[in-house]
Coordinates of C-alpha atoms in Angstrom, one line a residue:
Chain A
M1 CA -33.6 -46.8 14.9
T2 CA -32.4 -44.0 16.9
I3 CA -29.6 -45.7 19.1
Y4 CA -28.0 -46.7 16.0
E5 CA -28.1 -43.1 15.2
E6 CA -27.2 -41.4 17.7
N7 CA -24.2 -44.3 18.0
R8 CA -23.5 -43.5 21.9
E9 CA -21.9 -45.8 23.8
G10 CA -23.7 -45.5 26.5
V11 CA -21.9 -47.8 30.2
S12 CA -20.5 -49.7 28.2
G13 CA -18.4 -47.3 27.0
W14 CA -16.9 -47.6 30.9
F15 CA -15.2 -51.3 29.9
R16 CA -14.2 -49.9 27.3
L17 CA -10.5 -50.0 28.2
R18 CA -7.4 -51.9 25.8
R19 CA -5.9 -49.4 23.6
Y20 CA -6.0 -46.7 25.6
S21 CA -3.6 -45.2 28.7
I22 CA -3.6 -46.8 32.2
E23 CA -5.9 -43.8 33.8
R24 CA -9.3 -44.7 32.4
V25 CA -8.3 -48.5 33.8
L26 CA -8.3 -46.5 37.7
Y27 CA -10.8 -44.0 36.5
L28 CA -13.2 -47.1 36.5
M29 CA -11.8 -49.3 39.7
Q30 CA -12.3 -45.8 41.4
R31 CA -16.2 -45.5 40.8
L32 CA -16.4 -49.6 41.1
S33 CA -14.5 -49.6 44.6
G34 CA -17.0 -46.2 45.3
I35 CA -20.0 -47.8 44.4
G36 CA -18.7 -50.7 46.5
I37 CA -18.0 -48.7 49.9
V38 CA -21.5 -47.0 49.0
I39 CA -23.9 -50.5 50.3
F40 CA -20.7 -50.9 52.9
A41 CA -21.7 -47.5 54.7
F42 CA -25.1 -47.8 54.2
V43 CA -25.3 -51.5 55.7
H44 CA -23.5 -50.1 58.5
L45 CA -25.2 -47.0 59.3
L46 CA -27.6 -48.7 59.6
Y47 CA -27.0 -51.9 61.3
T48 CA -24.2 -50.1 63.4
G49 CA -21.4 -52.4 64.3
W50 CA -22.3 -54.2 61.3
H51 CA -19.1 -55.6 59.4
P52 CA -18.7 -58.1 56.4
G53 CA -16.4 -60.7 58.5
G54 CA -13.2 -63.4 57.4
W55 CA -13.2 -62.8 53.4
G56 CA -15.8 -59.6 53.2
D57 CA -13.3 -58.1 55.3
V58 CA -10.3 -58.6 52.9
I59 CA -12.9 -57.6 50.5
L60 CA -13.6 -54.3 51.5
G61 CA -9.7 -53.4 52.8
V62 CA -9.2 -54.2 49.4
L63 CA -11.8 -51.8 48.0
V64 CA -11.3 -48.2 50.8
T65 CA -7.7 -48.8 50.5
Y66 CA -8.1 -48.6 46.6
H67 CA -10.4 -45.9 47.4
T68 CA -8.9 -43.4 49.4
L69 CA -4.6 -43.8 47.7
N70 CA -6.2 -43.2 44.1
G71 CA -8.1 -40.3 46.1
L72 CA -5.0 -38.9 47.0
R73 CA -3.4 -39.2 44.2
L74 CA -6.7 -37.7 42.4
V75 CA -6.8 -34.1 44.6
L76 CA -2.9 -33.9 43.2
T77 CA -3.7 -34.1 40.0
E78 CA -6.9 -32.5 39.6
H79 CA -6.2 -29.7 41.0
G80 CA -3.1 -29.3 38.5
F81 CA -0.2 -31.3 40.4
L82 CA 2.3 -33.6 38.7
I83 CA 0.9 -33.5 35.5
G84 CA 3.7 -31.2 33.7
K85 CA 3.8 -27.4 32.5
P86 CA 1.9 -26.6 29.4
I87 CA 4.5 -27.2 26.8
R88 CA 5.4 -26.4 23.1
A89 CA 3.5 -29.2 21.7
V90 CA 6.6 -30.4 19.2
Y91 CA 6.8 -33.6 17.3
P92 CA 7.2 -37.0 19.1
Y93 CA 4.4 -35.3 21.2
R94 CA 5.6 -35.8 25.4
K95 CA 2.2 -35.4 26.8
G96 CA 2.5 -34.8 30.5
T97 CA -0.4 -36.3 31.4
L98 CA 0.5 -39.5 31.0
Y99 CA 4.3 -39.1 31.1
G100 CA 7.2 -38.0 34.1
S101 CA 4.9 -37.4 37.5
Q102 CA 1.6 -38.1 36.8
R103 CA 3.3 -41.9 35.8
Y104 CA 5.0 -42.2 38.7
L105 CA 2.1 -41.3 41.0
I106 CA 1.1 -44.0 40.4
M107 CA 3.5 -46.7 40.8
I108 CA 3.9 -45.2 43.8
V109 CA -0.3 -45.9 43.9
L110 CA -0.4 -49.0 42.8
A111 CA 2.7 -50.2 45.0
L112 CA 1.0 -48.5 48.4
F113 CA -2.1 -50.5 47.6
V114 CA -0.4 -53.5 47.6
I115 CA 1.8 -53.4 50.7
F116 CA -1.7 -52.3 52.0
V117 CA -4.1 -55.1 50.8
F118 CA -1.1 -57.6 52.3
I119 CA -0.4 -55.7 56.1
W120 CA -4.9 -55.4 55.7
S121 CA -5.4 -58.6 54.7
Y122 CA -3.1 -60.1 57.3
V123 CA -4.7 -57.6 60.3
A124 CA -8.6 -59.4 59.3
L125 CA -7.6 -63.1 59.2
V126 CA -4.4 -64.1 61.0
I127 CA -4.8 -62.0 63.7
S128 CA -8.4 -60.8 64.6
T129 CA -9.6 -64.6 64.0
G130 CA -6.6 -65.0 66.0
Chain B
M1 CA 10.7 -53.8 2.1
S2 CA 10.6 -52.0 -0.8
V3 CA 8.2 -48.9 -1.4
D4 CA 6.4 -50.4 -3.9
K5 CA 6.0 -54.6 -2.1
E6 CA 1.9 -54.5 -2.3
I7 CA 0.0 -56.7 0.6
E8 CA -3.6 -57.2 0.4
V9 CA -5.4 -56.3 3.4
R10 CA -8.9 -56.8 4.6
F11 CA -11.6 -53.6 5.0
K12 CA -14.7 -54.7 6.9
I13 CA -16.3 -51.1 6.9
F14 CA -19.3 -50.1 9.2
R15 CA -22.7 -49.0 6.5
F16 CA -24.9 -47.6 7.7
N17 CA -27.9 -44.8 6.2
P18 CA -29.8 -43.9 9.0
K19 CA -33.1 -42.2 6.3
I20 CA -33.6 -45.9 4.9
E21 CA -32.0 -48.6 7.6
F22 CA -32.7 -50.0 10.1
A23 CA -29.7 -51.2 11.2
P24 CA -26.1 -51.1 9.9
S25 CA -23.6 -53.8 8.9
W26 CA -20.3 -54.6 8.4
Q27 CA -19.3 -54.8 4.2
E28 CA -15.8 -55.9 3.7
Y29 CA -14.1 -54.6 0.9
K30 CA -9.9 -56.1 -0.1
V31 CA -7.1 -53.7 -0.6
K32 CA -3.7 -54.0 -2.0
V33 CA -1.8 -51.2 0.1
N34 CA 2.0 -50.9 -0.2
R35 CA 4.2 -48.9 2.3
S36 CA 3.6 -45.2 2.2
T37 CA -0.8 -46.0 2.3
T38 CA -2.6 -44.6 4.8
V39 CA -6.1 -45.5 5.1
L40 CA -8.0 -42.4 4.3
D41 CA -6.3 -43.7 1.0
A42 CA -7.2 -47.2 0.3
L43 CA -10.9 -46.0 1.7
L44 CA -9.8 -43.9 -1.6
K45 CA -9.0 -46.1 -3.2
I46 CA -12.6 -48.4 -2.6
K47 CA -14.7 -45.7 -2.9
E48 CA -13.2 -45.3 -6.1
E49 CA -12.5 -49.0 -7.7
Q50 CA -15.3 -50.8 -5.8
D51 CA -17.4 -49.1 -4.0
P52 CA -18.1 -45.4 -4.9
T53 CA -21.7 -45.3 -2.6
L54 CA -18.8 -45.6 0.2
A55 CA -19.6 -41.6 2.6
I56 CA -16.1 -40.3 3.9
R57 CA -15.4 -36.6 5.4
Y58 CA -11.9 -35.1 4.4
S59 CA -9.3 -32.6 3.9
C60 CA -6.5 -31.6 4.0
R61 CA -5.0 -35.0 3.7
Q62 CA -2.6 -34.3 6.3
A63 CA -3.0 -34.3 9.2
V64 CA -4.0 -30.3 9.4
C65 CA -7.6 -29.9 8.8
G66 CA -9.3 -32.8 11.3
S67 CA -11.8 -34.6 9.4
C68 CA -11.1 -37.8 8.9
G69 CA -11.4 -38.8 13.0
M70 CA -12.6 -42.1 12.4
M71 CA -12.3 -45.3 14.9
I72 CA -9.9 -47.7 13.2
N73 CA -9.1 -51.3 15.6
D74 CA -11.5 -49.5 17.5
K75 CA -9.6 -46.6 18.3
Q76 CA -9.8 -43.4 18.1
M77 CA -7.2 -42.1 15.6
L78 CA -7.2 -39.7 11.8
A79 CA -7.8 -41.8 9.6
C80 CA -4.4 -39.4 7.0
F81 CA -2.0 -39.7 9.5
T82 CA -2.3 -43.7 10.1
R83 CA -0.4 -45.6 7.6
V84 CA -2.3 -49.1 7.4
L85 CA 0.7 -51.0 7.5
E86 CA 1.6 -49.4 11.4
L87 CA -1.6 -51.0 12.5
G88 CA -0.3 -54.4 12.0
S89 CA -2.7 -56.1 11.4
D90 CA -5.2 -58.8 8.6
V91 CA -8.9 -57.2 9.1
I92 CA -8.8 -53.4 9.1
K93 CA -12.5 -52.8 10.9
V94 CA -13.6 -48.7 10.2
A95 CA -15.5 -47.0 12.3
P96 CA -17.6 -43.7 11.9
L97 CA -17.1 -41.9 15.7
K98 CA -18.1 -43.7 18.9
N99 CA -21.1 -40.4 21.3
Y100 CA -21.2 -39.5 17.8
R101 CA -24.1 -39.1 15.8
I102 CA -24.2 -39.7 12.8
I103 CA -25.6 -38.9 9.5
K104 CA -23.9 -41.5 6.7
D105 CA -21.7 -44.8 6.8
L106 CA -18.1 -43.2 7.9
V107 CA -20.2 -39.4 8.0
T108 CA -20.1 -37.9 11.2
D109 CA -22.2 -34.6 12.6
F110 CA -20.4 -32.3 14.5
N111 CA -23.3 -29.7 14.7
E112 CA -23.8 -30.3 18.8
L113 CA -20.4 -29.6 19.5
F114 CA -20.3 -26.5 17.5
Q115 CA -23.3 -25.7 19.2
K116 CA -21.9 -26.2 23.0
E117 CA -17.8 -24.3 22.0
K118 CA -20.1 -21.8 20.7
Q119 CA -21.4 -21.1 24.6
V120 CA -18.1 -21.2 26.1
K121 CA -17.4 -18.4 24.0
P122 CA -14.3 -19.5 21.9
Y123 CA -12.8 -15.8 20.9
I124 CA -10.4 -13.0 23.4
I125 CA -13.1 -11.1 24.5
R126 CA -11.8 -7.5 25.4
H127 CA -13.3 -5.0 27.0
D128 CA -11.9 -1.5 26.1
L129 CA -13.4 -1.2 22.4
E130 CA -12.4 2.4 21.5
E131 CA -8.8 -0.1 22.0
L132 CA -9.9 -2.1 19.9
L133 CA -11.0 0.3 16.7
S134 CA -8.5 2.6 16.6
P135 CA -5.5 0.1 18.0
T136 CA -2.5 2.8 19.3
G137 CA 0.2 0.1 20.1
T138 CA 0.2 -3.5 20.9
Y139 CA -0.2 -6.0 23.7
K140 CA 2.2 -7.2 25.6
Q141 CA 3.1 -10.9 26.2
T142 CA 6.6 -12.3 27.2
E143 CA 7.1 -15.9 26.0
D144 CA 6.6 -17.2 29.5
E145 CA 2.8 -16.1 28.8
L146 CA 3.2 -17.4 25.3
L147 CA 3.7 -20.8 26.8
R148 CA 0.4 -21.1 29.1
Y149 CA -1.8 -21.2 26.2
I150 CA 0.4 -22.4 23.3
Q151 CA 0.3 -26.2 23.3
F152 CA -4.1 -25.7 24.0
A153 CA -4.0 -23.6 20.9
D154 CA -2.3 -26.1 18.7
C155 CA -5.7 -28.2 18.2
I156 CA -8.1 -29.2 15.3
E157 CA -11.0 -29.9 16.1
C158 CA -10.9 -33.4 15.0
G159 CA -13.2 -34.3 18.0
M160 CA -11.7 -37.4 18.9
C161 CA -11.3 -36.8 22.0
N162 CA -14.0 -36.3 22.8
S163 CA -15.4 -39.2 21.2
A164 CA -13.2 -41.0 23.4
C165 CA -14.5 -39.8 26.7
P166 CA -16.2 -42.1 29.3
V167 CA -18.6 -39.4 30.2
S168 CA -19.4 -38.1 27.7
A169 CA -20.6 -41.9 26.6
T170 CA -23.6 -41.7 28.9
D171 CA -24.4 -37.9 29.0
P172 CA -24.4 -35.7 26.2
L173 CA -24.6 -33.1 27.8
Y174 CA -20.7 -33.1 28.6
L175 CA -19.0 -30.0 27.6
G176 CA -16.6 -32.8 26.5
P177 CA -12.2 -32.5 26.3
M178 CA -12.3 -30.5 23.2
I179 CA -14.5 -27.4 24.3
L180 CA -13.5 -26.7 27.4
N181 CA -9.2 -27.3 25.2
R182 CA -11.0 -24.9 24.0
A183 CA -12.3 -22.9 26.5
Y184 CA -8.9 -23.3 28.8
R185 CA -7.2 -21.7 26.5
F186 CA -8.1 -18.3 25.6
I187 CA -8.6 -18.7 29.7
S188 CA -4.8 -18.5 30.1
D189 CA -5.0 -16.3 27.8
P190 CA -2.9 -13.3 29.2
R191 CA -5.0 -10.9 26.9
D192 CA -7.5 -12.7 27.7
L193 CA -10.3 -11.0 30.2
G194 CA -13.7 -12.6 29.6
F195 CA -12.9 -16.0 32.5
E196 CA -16.3 -14.7 34.3
Q197 CA -18.4 -15.2 31.9
R198 CA -17.7 -18.3 30.4
L199 CA -18.5 -20.2 34.4
K200 CA -22.2 -20.2 34.1
V201 CA -21.0 -22.6 31.2
I202 CA -18.3 -24.7 32.7
D203 CA -19.2 -24.8 36.3
S204 CA -22.0 -26.2 35.2
E205 CA -23.5 -29.4 36.6
H206 CA -22.2 -30.9 33.0
G207 CA -19.4 -28.5 33.0
C208 CA -15.5 -29.8 34.1
W209 CA -16.1 -31.2 36.8
R210 CA -17.2 -34.2 35.4
C211 CA -14.3 -35.2 34.5
H212 CA -12.5 -37.9 35.8
F213 CA -9.1 -37.7 34.1
A214 CA -9.7 -40.5 32.8
A215 CA -6.9 -39.2 30.0
S216 CA -8.4 -41.5 27.8
C217 CA -8.7 -37.6 25.5
S218 CA -4.9 -36.9 25.9
A219 CA -3.5 -40.3 24.6
V220 CA -5.6 -40.3 21.8
C221 CA -4.5 -36.7 20.8
P222 CA -3.2 -36.7 17.4
K223 CA -1.8 -33.1 18.3
G224 CA -0.3 -33.7 21.4
V225 CA -2.6 -30.9 22.7
D226 CA -3.0 -33.1 25.8
P227 CA -6.5 -32.4 27.0
A228 CA -6.5 -33.5 29.9
K229 CA -3.4 -31.3 31.5
A230 CA -5.9 -28.8 30.3
I231 CA -9.1 -29.7 31.9
Q232 CA -7.0 -29.8 35.0
L233 CA -5.8 -26.9 35.0
L234 CA -9.1 -25.5 34.2
R235 CA -10.2 -26.8 38.1
R236 CA -7.3 -25.5 39.3
A237 CA -8.5 -22.2 38.6
L238 CA -12.1 -22.1 39.5
V239 CA -11.0 -23.6 43.0
K240 CA -8.4 -20.1 43.3
K241 CA -11.7 -18.3 42.3
A242 CA -13.9 -20.2 43.8
I243 CA -12.2 -20.8 47.2
L244 CA -9.8 -17.5 47.0
G245 CA -10.6 -14.7 45.3
I246 CA -8.7 -14.6 42.4
S247 CA -9.7 -14.0 39.3
S248 CA -8.1 -15.6 35.9
S249 CA -8.1 -12.8 34.6
K250 CA -4.7 -10.7 33.5
K251 CA -3.8 -7.3 32.9
V252 CA -1.9 -6.7 29.7
E253 CA 0.5 -4.3 29.3
L254 CA 0.2 -2.2 27.1
I255 CA 3.2 -0.9 23.9
P256 CA 2.2 1.7 22.7
M257 CA 3.3 2.2 18.5
E258 CA 3.6 5.5 16.5
H259 CA 3.7 4.0 13.7
I260 CA 0.4 2.6 13.8
K261 CA -2.6 5.1 12.7
G262 CA -6.4 5.5 11.0
K263 CA -8.7 4.1 13.0
L264 CA -10.6 0.5 12.0
E265 CA -12.9 0.4 8.9
L266 CA -16.3 -0.7 10.5
P267 CA -18.5 -2.3 8.0
R268 CA -21.4 -0.2 7.3
G269 CA -24.7 -1.0 10.0
W270 CA -22.1 -1.8 12.4
R271 CA -23.5 -1.4 16.2
Chain C
M1 CA -23.5 -23.3 45.1
K2 CA -21.7 -23.4 42.8
E3 CA -20.8 -27.0 41.8
S4 CA -16.9 -25.9 42.5
K5 CA -17.2 -25.8 45.6
R6 CA -19.4 -28.9 45.1
M7 CA -16.4 -30.8 44.9
F8 CA -13.9 -28.5 46.4
L9 CA -15.8 -30.0 49.8
H10 CA -16.2 -33.7 47.8
Y11 CA -11.9 -33.6 48.1
I12 CA -12.1 -32.0 51.6
S13 CA -14.5 -34.8 53.5
G14 CA -12.4 -37.7 51.7
I15 CA -9.8 -36.4 53.4
I16 CA -11.4 -35.8 56.4
I17 CA -12.7 -39.3 55.9
L18 CA -9.3 -40.5 55.3
V19 CA -8.2 -39.1 58.9
T20 CA -11.5 -39.6 60.9
G21 CA -12.4 -43.7 59.8
F22 CA -8.3 -43.9 60.9
I23 CA -9.1 -42.7 64.1
H24 CA -12.6 -44.7 63.8
L25 CA -11.0 -48.5 62.7
I26 CA -7.8 -48.0 65.8
A27 CA -10.8 -47.3 68.4
N28 CA -12.8 -50.4 67.3
N29 CA -9.1 -52.5 66.0
L30 CA -6.9 -51.5 69.6
P31 CA -7.9 -52.6 73.0
D32 CA -4.5 -50.7 74.6
I33 CA -5.8 -47.4 73.1
G34 CA -9.3 -48.4 71.7
T35 CA -10.3 -47.9 75.4
I36 CA -8.4 -44.9 75.6
I37 CA -9.9 -43.1 72.6
H38 CA -13.9 -45.1 73.5
E39 CA -13.4 -43.5 77.2
S40 CA -12.2 -39.4 76.4
A41 CA -14.7 -36.5 74.0
L42 CA -12.4 -38.1 70.8
Y43 CA -15.0 -41.0 70.0
P44 CA -18.0 -38.6 70.6
V45 CA -16.8 -35.5 68.3
N46 CA -15.0 -37.6 65.6
L47 CA -17.5 -39.8 64.9
I48 CA -20.0 -37.1 64.8
M49 CA -16.9 -35.9 62.4
L50 CA -17.1 -39.3 60.1
L51 CA -20.7 -39.1 59.9
S52 CA -20.6 -36.1 58.2
A53 CA -17.7 -36.3 55.9
L54 CA -19.3 -39.5 54.5
T55 CA -22.6 -39.1 53.7
Y56 CA -21.3 -35.5 51.8
H57 CA -19.1 -37.9 49.6
M58 CA -21.2 -40.6 49.5
L59 CA -24.2 -38.7 48.9
N60 CA -22.4 -36.4 46.4
G61 CA -20.5 -39.5 44.2
V62 CA -23.5 -40.8 43.4
R63 CA -24.7 -37.6 42.7
V64 CA -22.1 -37.5 40.3
I65 CA -22.8 -40.6 39.3
L66 CA -26.3 -40.8 38.5
I67 CA -26.3 -36.9 36.5
E68 CA -24.2 -38.4 33.9
L69 CA -26.3 -41.6 33.4
I70 CA -29.2 -39.7 33.4
P71 CA -28.9 -36.5 31.3
G72 CA -30.6 -33.1 31.0
R73 CA -30.8 -29.8 33.2
C74 CA -33.9 -30.6 34.4
A75 CA -32.9 -34.2 35.8
A76 CA -29.2 -32.6 37.6
K77 CA -31.0 -29.9 39.5
A78 CA -33.9 -32.6 40.7
I79 CA -30.8 -35.5 41.8
T80 CA -29.0 -32.8 43.4
W81 CA -32.2 -32.3 45.1
I82 CA -33.6 -35.5 46.2
M83 CA -29.1 -36.0 47.2
F84 CA -29.6 -33.2 49.3
L85 CA -32.8 -34.7 51.6
V86 CA -32.1 -38.6 51.7
G87 CA -28.7 -36.4 53.3
I88 CA -30.0 -34.5 55.5
A89 CA -32.6 -37.9 56.3
L90 CA -29.6 -40.1 56.6
Y91 CA -27.7 -37.1 58.8
I92 CA -30.8 -37.6 61.9
Y93 CA -30.5 -41.2 61.6
G94 CA -26.5 -41.4 62.1
L95 CA -26.9 -38.3 65.0
Q96 CA -30.0 -40.4 66.2
V97 CA -28.4 -43.6 66.2
F98 CA -25.5 -41.8 68.5
L99 CA -27.5 -40.1 70.8
N100 CA -29.1 -43.6 71.7
L101 CA -25.5 -44.9 72.0
F102 CA -23.7 -42.2 73.4
W103 CA -27.1 -41.3 76.0
P104 CA -29.6 -44.0 75.7
V105 CA -32.8 -43.5 77.7
E106 CA -33.4 -45.6 81.1

């Protein structure tokens, strides 16, 4: 009864992504990729030199590249850069965190992500296997 | 389309009375709406004509009071600020705001939220008590200084940002965008000197560092306040304080005004 | 330590991981530059910096997730301490691995 009364979403709230802005998706991916990397790093530390190899390497590359690039974006935005100055709220509202330079930054991050993932996959699948 | 043309729309409304019922249920109503009917109008029509037991909370009907925030088609919206036909769907799902305790049907309990708000001292803190009691002038404030906080002062406390936040979905102690926005509004005010006093709550484990910039708060804000920006700027102020030792409290100039006379009459028993 | 300092270290350690992790990858995968790095003092220094930054960043991230999932002020303090102890243990284990790597026991 208390569960219905409290009406709290819990972890399922993280996955309710439609109807909100793209930053929410990026946040969820950041968290999931972080958990993935933590699992890899533990195993890598306990069995020194171990890495998944082949397609496992590609997946690891995707996680690490995404977490790094989005992390760099967060270092900038979470310290108040590139989100615009406070302005008078005049209708129609253009919120600095959802328009302009922050959105361009997201586009750059996603473009770099795709490029790096392709390079990394090529290295992992073609070059290192010979 | 003429204004008078009416269309029948189905409303799927969340019904739950935690005192007598075990689980919530959904009830359907059919309402005729025209171009200018808001969701709140439709809900009131249901209450008047079909089911008087439906509980809603509203006050101003024009997006000023912030009482009627609810989940309309799974997104936080002000019922008085959303027109039914604008949503563009045949079935309209109306539920109470997520992450708040339900009192009845669509009414949620904001008590916890306002208790949290009290902790961050949402008022201007000054140390010059003599000047406040017998004012001799006015505090100087330039246009730039006003622009630093005027956007965040527009908050109507509808609580929709806290409801949309993915962190408050799991963490009931997290202060949430609304309260952090409120704190930053007073911290960035040049007249305020209470930055250090607010640090204890804001800089705690459940304070502003639990924000992960999902920006859902800004996405749902009906007044253009942009709480996400306020939180990031607040963090900037905290880093400045923690690493560089620069406090965000500023000294403000007092412009003496000759024509201000007399003392403030204090109520008896004060002091 | 206040929360703001902890989280500032989180960002700083993230950037350190970016640099040192990149050197680590180059040293282990590119044959020409890799051997040069492997023979110089840069390799162990880089590895120890990577270990400390990674341990901090990783466990702080886990701590943040756990604090958000388990409400309660007391729980937050307990999680912080447990993560601190786990971090110390992991760090000592990692250093011991490096000692074996660089100065193997006969």
